[in-house]
Short mmCIF file of C-alpha atoms in Angstrom, two decimals:
data_model
loop_
_atom_site.label_atom_id
_atom_site.label_comp_id
_atom_site.label_asym_id
_atom_site.label_seq_id
_atom_site.Cartn_x
_atom_site.Cartn_y
_atom_site.Cartn_z
CA UNK A 1 144.24 -120.15 105.11
CA UNK A 2 143.10 -118.35 101.97
CA UNK A 3 140.05 -116.99 103.79
CA UNK A 4 142.25 -115.64 106.59
CA UNK A 5 144.63 -114.04 104.13
CA UNK A 6 141.71 -112.39 102.29
CA UNK A 7 140.25 -111.17 105.61
CA UNK A 8 143.74 -109.66 106.56
CA UNK A 9 144.06 -107.96 103.26
CA UNK A 10 140.56 -106.60 103.48
CA UNK A 11 141.26 -105.26 107.00
CA UNK A 12 144.46 -103.61 105.80
CA UNK A 13 142.64 -101.97 102.94
CA UNK A 14 139.95 -100.60 105.35
CA UNK A 15 142.63 -99.23 107.70
CA UNK A 16 144.55 -97.70 104.69
CA UNK A 17 141.37 -95.92 103.52
CA UNK A 18 140.71 -94.63 107.03
CA UNK A 19 144.31 -93.37 107.22
CA UNK A 20 144.00 -91.60 103.89
CA UNK A 21 140.73 -90.09 104.98
CA UNK A 22 142.28 -88.74 108.18
CA UNK A 23 145.23 -87.34 106.29
CA UNK A 24 142.89 -85.67 103.77
CA UNK A 25 140.95 -83.99 106.61
CA UNK A 26 144.19 -82.75 108.21
CA UNK A 27 145.34 -81.33 104.89
CA UNK A 28 141.97 -79.50 104.57
CA UNK A 29 142.27 -77.79 107.91
CA UNK A 30 142.36 -73.99 107.88
CA UNK A 31 144.69 -72.30 110.37
CA UNK A 32 145.04 -68.58 111.09
CA UNK A 33 148.71 -67.80 111.49
CA UNK A 34 148.52 -64.12 112.03
CA UNK A 35 146.19 -61.08 111.48
CA UNK A 36 146.93 -57.32 111.35
CA UNK A 37 144.31 -54.57 111.90
CA UNK A 38 144.77 -51.09 110.47
CA UNK A 39 145.28 -48.00 112.66
CA UNK A 40 144.76 -44.86 110.43
CA UNK A 41 146.99 -41.70 110.81
CA UNK A 42 146.26 -39.58 113.82
CA UNK A 43 145.50 -36.58 111.57
CA UNK A 44 142.38 -38.36 110.23
CA UNK A 45 140.78 -38.78 113.68
CA UNK A 46 137.18 -37.64 114.09
CA UNK A 47 136.55 -36.04 117.47
CA UNK A 48 133.52 -34.16 118.57
CA UNK A 49 134.53 -30.79 117.11
CA UNK A 50 135.74 -32.21 113.71
CA UNK A 51 132.51 -34.29 113.48
CA UNK A 52 130.39 -31.14 114.06
CA UNK A 53 132.46 -29.33 111.47
CA UNK A 54 131.81 -31.98 108.88
CA UNK A 55 128.09 -31.79 109.57
CA UNK A 56 128.05 -28.04 109.38
CA UNK A 57 129.58 -28.17 105.90
CA UNK A 58 126.42 -29.88 104.47
CA UNK A 59 124.36 -26.85 103.62
CA UNK A 60 121.35 -29.09 102.77
CA UNK A 61 120.57 -29.80 106.43
CA UNK A 62 117.85 -28.14 108.43
CA UNK A 63 117.15 -28.14 112.20
CA UNK A 64 115.31 -31.53 111.90
CA UNK A 65 118.25 -33.17 110.14
CA UNK A 66 120.70 -31.72 112.69
CA UNK A 67 118.70 -33.21 115.51
CA UNK A 68 118.50 -36.53 113.71
CA UNK A 69 122.32 -36.59 113.41
CA UNK A 70 122.75 -35.78 117.01
CA UNK A 71 120.38 -38.67 117.98
CA UNK A 72 122.16 -41.05 115.78
CA UNK A 73 125.64 -40.17 116.90
CA UNK A 74 124.56 -40.25 120.60
CA UNK A 75 122.94 -43.70 120.29
CA UNK A 76 125.57 -45.10 117.95
CA UNK A 77 128.04 -45.91 120.79
CA UNK A 78 130.90 -44.20 118.78
CA UNK A 79 133.58 -42.30 120.70
CA UNK A 80 135.95 -39.45 119.87
CA UNK A 81 138.85 -41.44 118.53
CA UNK A 82 137.55 -43.01 115.32
CA UNK A 83 138.93 -42.15 111.82
CA UNK A 84 137.49 -40.94 108.62
CA UNK A 85 138.83 -40.85 104.97
CA UNK A 86 141.31 -38.09 104.33
CA UNK A 87 139.14 -36.33 101.69
CA UNK A 88 136.44 -35.98 104.30
CA UNK A 89 138.79 -34.53 106.92
CA UNK A 90 140.07 -32.07 104.23
CA UNK A 91 136.61 -30.99 103.35
CA UNK A 92 136.42 -32.63 99.90
CA UNK A 93 133.64 -35.25 100.54
CA UNK A 94 131.43 -33.77 97.87
CA UNK A 95 134.02 -34.14 95.15
CA UNK A 96 136.04 -37.34 95.83
CA UNK A 97 138.22 -38.49 93.12
CA UNK A 98 139.43 -42.03 91.96
CA UNK A 99 142.88 -41.06 93.39
CA UNK A 100 141.25 -40.48 96.88
CA UNK A 101 139.60 -44.01 96.72
CA UNK A 102 142.76 -45.78 95.60
CA UNK A 103 144.93 -43.91 98.17
CA UNK A 104 142.50 -44.98 100.96
CA UNK A 105 142.80 -48.61 99.78
CA UNK A 106 146.48 -48.54 99.25
CA UNK A 107 147.11 -47.06 102.81
CA UNK A 108 145.02 -49.78 104.48
CA UNK A 109 146.13 -52.77 102.33
CA UNK A 110 149.88 -52.05 102.23
CA UNK A 111 150.14 -50.98 105.95
CA UNK A 112 148.56 -54.17 107.19
CA UNK A 113 150.27 -56.43 104.73
CA UNK A 114 153.75 -54.93 105.38
CA UNK A 115 153.21 -55.53 109.10
CA UNK A 116 151.85 -59.07 108.54
CA UNK A 117 154.89 -60.13 106.46
CA UNK A 118 157.28 -58.64 109.06
CA UNK A 119 155.50 -60.20 111.90
CA UNK A 120 155.32 -63.75 110.40
CA UNK A 121 158.59 -63.77 108.50
CA UNK A 122 156.89 -65.17 105.47
CA UNK A 123 157.65 -63.83 101.97
CA UNK A 124 155.01 -62.53 99.50
CA UNK A 125 156.38 -65.10 97.04
CA UNK A 126 155.14 -67.83 99.37
CA UNK A 127 151.51 -66.87 99.02
CA UNK A 128 149.38 -69.17 96.94
CA UNK A 129 145.95 -67.65 97.33
CA UNK A 130 144.94 -63.96 97.59
CA UNK A 131 141.34 -62.80 98.41
CA UNK A 132 140.33 -59.13 98.77
CA UNK A 133 136.93 -58.22 100.04
CA UNK A 134 135.88 -54.62 99.46
CA UNK A 135 132.19 -53.94 98.85
CA UNK A 136 131.88 -50.51 97.24
CA UNK A 137 134.78 -50.05 94.82
CA UNK A 138 135.90 -52.16 91.86
CA UNK A 139 138.83 -50.48 90.19
CA UNK A 140 140.68 -51.46 87.06
CA UNK A 141 143.15 -53.14 87.50
CA UNK A 142 141.77 -54.87 90.38
CA UNK A 143 142.80 -54.38 94.10
CA UNK A 144 144.36 -57.94 94.10
CA UNK A 145 146.41 -56.77 91.04
CA UNK A 146 147.65 -53.79 93.00
CA UNK A 147 148.77 -56.02 95.81
CA UNK A 148 150.37 -58.47 93.42
CA UNK A 149 152.20 -55.63 91.62
CA UNK A 150 153.42 -54.05 94.90
CA UNK A 151 154.80 -57.24 96.41
CA UNK A 152 155.80 -58.92 93.10
CA UNK A 153 153.95 -62.15 93.87
CA UNK A 154 154.13 -65.27 91.80
CA UNK A 155 152.53 -65.60 88.35
CA UNK A 156 150.45 -68.66 89.29
CA UNK A 157 148.88 -67.06 92.41
CA UNK A 158 145.10 -67.60 92.62
CA UNK A 159 143.58 -64.15 93.09
CA UNK A 160 139.95 -63.30 93.91
CA UNK A 161 138.08 -59.94 94.35
CA UNK A 162 134.91 -59.99 96.27
CA UNK A 163 132.55 -56.98 95.88
CA UNK A 164 129.20 -56.09 97.49
CA UNK A 165 129.56 -58.59 100.40
CA UNK A 166 128.97 -55.79 102.99
CA UNK A 167 129.82 -56.36 106.60
CA UNK A 168 129.81 -60.23 106.16
CA UNK A 169 132.65 -59.96 103.59
CA UNK A 170 135.45 -61.15 105.91
CA UNK A 171 133.65 -64.38 106.75
CA UNK A 172 132.67 -65.07 103.16
CA UNK A 173 136.25 -64.55 102.10
CA UNK A 174 137.49 -67.03 104.74
CA UNK A 175 134.93 -69.56 103.57
CA UNK A 176 136.26 -69.22 100.05
CA UNK A 177 139.82 -69.89 101.35
CA UNK A 178 138.52 -72.98 103.24
CA UNK A 179 136.99 -74.30 100.07
CA UNK A 180 140.08 -73.73 98.02
CA UNK A 181 142.25 -75.42 100.63
CA UNK A 182 140.35 -78.68 99.92
CA UNK A 183 142.01 -78.87 96.45
CA UNK A 184 145.24 -76.79 97.07
CA UNK A 185 147.49 -78.72 99.37
CA UNK A 186 150.22 -77.22 101.46
CA UNK A 187 149.19 -73.62 100.62
CA UNK A 188 149.29 -70.18 102.18
CA UNK A 189 146.41 -67.65 101.68
CA UNK A 190 145.96 -64.02 102.49
CA UNK A 191 142.64 -62.33 103.05
CA UNK A 192 142.41 -58.58 102.95
CA UNK A 193 139.18 -57.05 104.29
CA UNK A 194 138.36 -53.36 104.25
CA UNK A 195 135.98 -50.81 102.91
CA UNK A 196 136.19 -47.73 100.70
CA UNK A 197 134.35 -44.71 102.18
CA UNK A 198 136.01 -41.87 100.32
CA UNK A 199 133.57 -41.54 97.28
CA UNK A 200 130.42 -42.48 99.28
CA UNK A 201 130.28 -39.87 102.09
CA UNK A 202 126.66 -38.75 101.80
CA UNK A 203 126.08 -35.08 101.36
CA UNK A 204 122.24 -35.00 101.07
CA UNK A 205 119.50 -34.86 103.65
CA UNK A 206 117.63 -38.23 103.41
CA UNK A 207 117.70 -39.58 106.89
CA UNK A 208 118.13 -43.25 105.99
CA UNK A 209 121.25 -42.24 103.95
CA UNK A 210 122.62 -39.96 106.65
CA UNK A 211 122.89 -42.84 109.14
CA UNK A 212 126.02 -44.47 107.65
CA UNK A 213 127.93 -41.26 108.05
CA UNK A 214 127.36 -41.58 111.71
CA UNK A 215 128.46 -45.26 111.95
CA UNK A 216 131.06 -46.14 109.35
CA UNK A 217 134.72 -45.23 109.85
CA UNK A 218 138.03 -46.21 108.28
CA UNK A 219 139.69 -49.51 109.18
CA UNK A 220 140.68 -52.89 107.65
CA UNK A 221 142.51 -56.11 108.38
CA UNK A 222 144.83 -58.57 106.64
CA UNK A 223 145.09 -62.19 107.67
CA UNK A 224 147.33 -65.11 106.92
CA UNK A 225 146.06 -68.67 106.59
CA UNK A 226 147.44 -72.07 105.82
CA UNK A 227 146.32 -75.70 105.56
CA UNK A 228 149.80 -77.12 106.27
CA UNK A 229 149.90 -79.28 109.38
CA UNK A 230 153.54 -78.54 109.77
CA UNK A 231 152.60 -74.86 110.68
CA UNK A 232 150.08 -76.01 113.26
CA UNK A 233 152.48 -75.33 116.10
CA UNK A 234 152.63 -71.52 115.34
CA UNK A 235 148.93 -71.16 114.41
CA UNK A 236 146.64 -68.88 116.52
CA UNK A 237 143.29 -70.27 115.53
CA UNK A 238 141.82 -73.35 113.68
CA UNK A 239 138.65 -72.90 111.74
CA UNK A 240 136.08 -75.49 112.93
CA UNK A 241 132.89 -74.35 111.13
CA UNK A 242 131.57 -71.80 108.68
CA UNK A 243 127.81 -71.30 108.05
CA UNK A 244 126.37 -68.85 105.55
CA UNK A 245 122.75 -67.69 105.06
CA UNK A 246 121.37 -65.56 102.17
CA UNK A 247 117.89 -63.84 102.17
CA UNK A 248 118.27 -62.34 98.76
CA UNK A 249 115.14 -63.98 97.50
CA UNK A 250 113.12 -61.86 99.89
CA UNK A 251 112.53 -58.45 98.45
CA UNK A 252 112.40 -56.64 101.80
CA UNK A 253 115.60 -58.08 103.08
CA UNK A 254 117.25 -57.53 99.66
CA UNK A 255 116.52 -53.85 99.67
CA UNK A 256 117.22 -53.05 103.33
CA UNK A 257 120.89 -51.94 102.72
CA UNK A 258 121.61 -50.47 99.30
CA UNK A 259 124.08 -48.12 97.51
CA UNK A 260 121.89 -45.59 95.65
CA UNK A 261 121.30 -41.96 94.76
CA UNK A 262 118.61 -39.70 96.32
CA UNK A 263 116.13 -37.50 94.59
CA UNK A 264 118.74 -34.76 94.18
CA UNK A 265 121.51 -37.02 92.80
CA UNK A 266 123.48 -37.32 96.02
CA UNK A 267 125.11 -40.85 96.25
CA UNK A 268 125.24 -42.74 99.58
CA UNK A 269 124.40 -45.96 101.35
CA UNK A 270 120.73 -46.38 102.40
CA UNK A 271 119.90 -48.30 105.53
CA UNK A 272 116.11 -48.84 105.64
CA UNK A 273 113.82 -49.53 108.66
CA UNK A 274 113.54 -53.15 107.62
CA UNK A 275 117.14 -53.79 108.33
CA UNK A 276 116.83 -54.98 111.92
CA UNK A 277 114.12 -57.43 110.93
CA UNK A 278 116.27 -58.85 108.04
CA UNK A 279 119.31 -59.09 110.36
CA UNK A 280 117.33 -60.92 113.05
CA UNK A 281 115.81 -63.37 110.49
CA UNK A 282 119.13 -64.06 108.85
CA UNK A 283 120.85 -64.64 112.17
CA UNK A 284 118.00 -66.92 113.37
CA UNK A 285 118.16 -69.09 110.22
CA UNK A 286 121.96 -69.27 110.34
CA UNK A 287 121.99 -70.39 113.98
CA UNK A 288 119.37 -73.10 113.32
CA UNK A 289 121.89 -74.74 110.99
CA UNK A 290 125.08 -73.94 112.98
CA UNK A 291 123.98 -74.70 116.57
CA UNK A 292 123.50 -78.53 116.14
CA UNK A 293 127.07 -78.70 114.71
CA UNK A 294 128.85 -76.88 117.54
CA UNK A 295 126.96 -77.48 120.78
CA UNK A 296 127.35 -80.67 122.99
CA UNK A 297 124.59 -83.21 122.73
CA UNK A 298 123.45 -82.83 126.34
CA UNK A 299 122.63 -79.14 125.71
CA UNK A 300 120.54 -79.92 122.61
CA UNK A 301 118.63 -82.65 124.57
CA UNK A 302 118.03 -80.18 127.40
CA UNK A 303 116.75 -77.50 125.15
CA UNK A 304 114.47 -79.98 123.26
CA UNK A 305 113.13 -81.29 126.64
CA UNK A 306 112.40 -77.67 127.96
CA UNK A 307 110.73 -76.78 124.69
CA UNK A 308 108.65 -79.87 124.71
CA UNK A 309 107.47 -79.14 128.32
CA UNK A 310 106.47 -75.59 127.40
CA UNK A 311 104.54 -76.83 124.39
CA UNK A 312 102.67 -79.34 126.60
CA UNK A 313 101.86 -76.75 129.21
CA UNK A 314 100.48 -74.34 126.55
CA UNK A 315 98.49 -77.15 124.94
CA UNK A 316 96.89 -78.13 128.21
CA UNK A 317 96.20 -74.61 129.39
CA UNK A 318 95.06 -73.56 125.83
CA UNK A 319 97.00 -70.31 126.17
CA UNK A 320 99.69 -68.59 124.12
CA UNK A 321 103.32 -68.47 125.27
CA UNK A 322 103.14 -64.75 125.93
CA UNK A 323 102.95 -65.39 129.68
CA UNK A 324 105.72 -67.97 129.70
CA UNK A 325 109.50 -67.33 129.91
CA UNK A 326 110.98 -68.66 126.74
CA UNK A 327 114.00 -70.76 127.42
CA UNK A 328 116.66 -70.06 124.82
CA UNK A 329 119.53 -72.38 123.99
CA UNK A 330 122.71 -71.93 125.94
CA UNK A 331 125.34 -71.07 123.38
CA UNK A 332 127.95 -70.85 126.09
CA UNK A 333 127.93 -74.56 126.49
CA UNK A 334 129.89 -74.80 123.32
CA UNK A 335 131.31 -71.28 122.83
CA UNK A 336 133.46 -69.28 125.28
CA UNK A 337 133.91 -65.92 123.29
CA UNK A 338 131.58 -63.98 120.94
CA UNK A 339 132.80 -61.60 118.25
CA UNK A 340 129.55 -59.85 117.53
CA UNK A 341 129.64 -57.57 114.52
CA UNK A 342 130.24 -54.04 115.84
CA UNK A 343 127.64 -52.44 113.67
CA UNK A 344 126.39 -50.00 116.35
CA UNK A 345 125.13 -50.08 119.91
CA UNK A 346 121.59 -50.99 118.89
CA UNK A 347 122.86 -53.91 116.75
CA UNK A 348 125.13 -55.24 119.45
CA UNK A 349 122.47 -55.02 122.23
CA UNK A 350 119.86 -56.64 120.02
CA UNK A 351 122.13 -59.64 119.02
CA UNK A 352 123.28 -59.92 122.70
CA UNK A 353 119.66 -60.08 123.84
CA UNK A 354 118.74 -62.77 121.32
CA UNK A 355 121.67 -64.94 122.13
CA UNK A 356 121.45 -64.56 125.87
CA UNK A 357 124.82 -62.82 126.29
CA UNK A 358 125.84 -60.65 129.30
CA UNK A 359 127.81 -57.39 129.54
CA UNK A 360 131.19 -59.32 129.76
CA UNK A 361 130.44 -61.14 126.51
CA UNK A 362 129.37 -57.93 124.71
CA UNK A 363 132.15 -55.70 126.09
CA UNK A 364 134.71 -56.35 123.26
CA UNK A 365 132.14 -55.28 120.56
CA UNK A 366 130.90 -52.28 122.51
CA UNK A 367 134.55 -51.12 123.03
CA UNK A 368 135.27 -51.71 119.45
CA UNK A 369 132.38 -49.50 118.09
CA UNK A 370 133.44 -46.90 120.71
CA UNK A 371 137.11 -46.85 119.68
CA UNK A 372 137.08 -47.65 116.01
CA UNK A 373 133.41 -47.24 114.81
CA UNK A 374 131.86 -49.64 112.29
CA UNK A 375 134.75 -50.69 110.00
CA UNK A 376 132.48 -52.92 108.00
CA UNK A 377 133.63 -56.50 107.53
CA UNK A 378 136.93 -56.01 109.38
CA UNK A 379 135.23 -55.04 112.57
CA UNK A 380 135.05 -58.52 113.99
CA UNK A 381 138.92 -58.67 113.89
CA UNK A 382 139.15 -55.53 116.07
CA UNK A 383 136.78 -57.22 118.53
CA UNK A 384 139.14 -60.31 118.48
CA UNK A 385 142.16 -57.90 119.04
CA UNK A 386 140.42 -56.54 122.14
CA UNK A 387 139.91 -59.94 123.55
CA UNK A 388 143.56 -60.79 122.87
CA UNK A 389 144.75 -57.52 124.38
CA UNK A 390 142.69 -58.22 127.47
CA UNK A 391 144.25 -61.62 127.78
CA UNK A 392 140.93 -63.41 127.55
CA UNK A 393 141.86 -66.04 124.98
CA UNK A 394 143.15 -69.28 126.21
CA UNK A 395 144.13 -72.54 124.41
CA UNK A 396 141.18 -74.69 123.59
CA UNK A 397 138.58 -71.94 123.88
CA UNK A 398 136.07 -71.52 121.01
CA UNK A 399 135.08 -68.24 119.39
CA UNK A 400 131.98 -67.42 117.44
CA UNK A 401 132.26 -64.65 114.83
CA UNK A 402 129.14 -63.14 113.57
CA UNK A 403 129.02 -61.01 110.34
CA UNK A 404 125.91 -59.49 108.96
CA UNK A 405 125.88 -57.85 105.38
CA UNK A 406 123.74 -56.38 102.70
CA UNK A 407 121.87 -58.67 100.44
CA UNK A 408 120.88 -59.76 103.18
CA UNK A 409 123.58 -62.16 104.40
CA UNK A 410 124.71 -63.69 107.65
CA UNK A 411 128.05 -65.50 107.97
CA UNK A 412 129.23 -67.12 111.12
CA UNK A 413 132.64 -68.69 111.85
CA UNK A 414 133.58 -70.86 114.77
CA UNK A 415 137.29 -70.94 115.72
CA UNK A 416 139.29 -72.99 118.20
CA UNK A 417 142.34 -71.38 119.94
CA UNK A 418 145.56 -73.19 119.32
CA UNK A 419 147.42 -71.36 122.11
CA UNK A 420 147.06 -68.59 124.62
CA UNK A 421 146.90 -65.21 122.86
CA UNK A 422 148.23 -62.12 124.68
CA UNK A 423 149.45 -59.56 121.99
CA UNK A 424 148.07 -56.12 122.50
CA UNK A 425 148.07 -55.58 118.64
CA UNK A 426 146.28 -52.48 117.35
CA UNK A 427 144.92 -51.77 120.79
CA UNK A 428 148.30 -51.34 122.49
CA UNK A 429 148.08 -47.53 122.78
CA UNK A 430 144.69 -47.47 124.42
CA UNK A 431 143.76 -50.89 125.92
CA UNK A 432 144.50 -49.60 129.42
CA UNK A 433 141.77 -47.03 128.98
CA UNK A 434 139.02 -49.62 128.26
CA UNK A 435 136.38 -50.15 129.43
CA UNK A 436 135.92 -46.45 130.39
CA UNK A 437 133.84 -45.41 133.30
CA UNK A 438 131.13 -44.09 130.98
CA UNK A 439 130.25 -44.19 127.33
CA UNK A 440 128.28 -41.04 127.40
CA UNK A 441 128.56 -39.17 124.04
CA UNK A 442 130.73 -36.08 124.25
CA UNK A 443 128.76 -34.79 121.23
CA UNK A 444 125.49 -34.98 123.23
CA UNK A 445 127.16 -33.00 126.07
CA UNK A 446 128.36 -30.28 123.90
CA UNK A 447 125.66 -29.84 121.34
CA UNK A 448 122.62 -31.36 123.17
CA UNK A 449 121.10 -27.89 123.47
CA UNK A 450 119.97 -28.22 119.76
CA UNK A 451 117.06 -30.41 121.08
CA UNK A 452 115.56 -27.61 123.06
CA UNK A 453 111.92 -27.26 121.94
CA UNK A 454 112.17 -23.45 122.11
CA UNK A 455 114.19 -23.59 118.94
CA UNK A 456 111.33 -25.19 116.92
CA UNK A 457 109.94 -21.69 116.17
CA UNK A 458 113.22 -20.05 115.23
CA UNK A 459 115.01 -22.65 112.94
CA UNK A 460 116.91 -20.07 110.96
CA UNK A 461 118.38 -18.40 114.05
CA UNK A 462 119.29 -21.77 115.70
CA UNK A 463 121.09 -23.02 112.57
CA UNK A 464 123.10 -19.75 112.48
CA UNK A 465 123.80 -20.16 116.20
CA UNK A 466 124.94 -23.75 115.57
CA UNK A 467 127.33 -22.72 112.76
CA UNK A 468 128.69 -19.71 114.92
CA UNK A 469 129.46 -22.07 117.76
CA UNK A 470 131.33 -24.55 115.54
CA UNK A 471 133.26 -21.65 114.02
CA UNK A 472 134.15 -20.30 117.43
CA UNK A 473 135.18 -23.71 118.74
CA UNK A 474 137.63 -24.03 115.91
#
């Protein structure tokens, strides 16, 4: 009898521990309740003519630099409806002030947060955790302090400022929130992800530092998270996995994207030729860890079997695998949607090629770079917004977000949809226009004549002609 009683008590204890473990895992879940992307004012829009006018103001540029800019803009995939900081639009890019930087940050943060609180009905006083990710500006007081002061948040709020995270900052901030949720039960968290471009618009002539001017544009996003299971019914997404990779120990990867000054003292962001190699390596290492955690067992077995067969064939034939078709793993067996970082057309196409994605998979990222440009870490949320506006996202689907940032870092997040999503969000005014019939650059159509070889011998005259045309167009 005593043995039976002891066995029952032991069994009850085991069930109790399992129950506590399940409850603990539920409390540690990270749910996205809402997100809000920033749409800048219409008077800060950068169309073909205003872009040419900005280029023309840089008196350090010669014919070769103008041709380089035209090539970059044409190949970037950016359209005519992106936005730039107000000081750049007003012609003050060479003398930006602290006020310009703070105004840019305030406009983005407060606009998205106002809409986020209005949409969800939650009060700023209910927020327990606040994380702001902005790479290139660290004011005093901090950006989190500006938000806390504006919305009069609680004194015991946990606030974090992340700097220098680059285009992977959004995912890194979410990973921080997920870790905090493990010890902070029944909490709400807000993540604000944006970038400050006002003081870092490059005015020199170093090509690797001119490239960011062609790619980066104004934008940002605010997100509301919780680990409360009672809010599960209104959640949009549930975070399933976060994986981070850092190649900072490699000198080449570390130096491929840096904020610096050129030889003439002009400050800007430098993107070196080693960037694609570093990005590819970081993504490869990240996926090696992530893939076994998110794909079904049968796909992993299939891939191992195919890889083994290829290895045996090569071994017997004593040849390299150059003549064989390499079978990549099928990510679509565990992922339905891909939020590829919209860093530029070349970046999107290369990631798509490596992951075996088709035009349908890459359309959201391509349309995002065309409509909004590279908005740094917030870009993946514009991509998600496109998917939602196109009514692609259905309950139970899984989404892979890929962020690549300076350092060099790769951060991937896997989400599960908690319900069908159909809000047109920040895309509501233009989603009916996408995808367009063609993504041909208007800048190339209008100023493509600058590539004419005949002008190689008359650089002074061609620059004067270029400036005259811009003046006449305006």
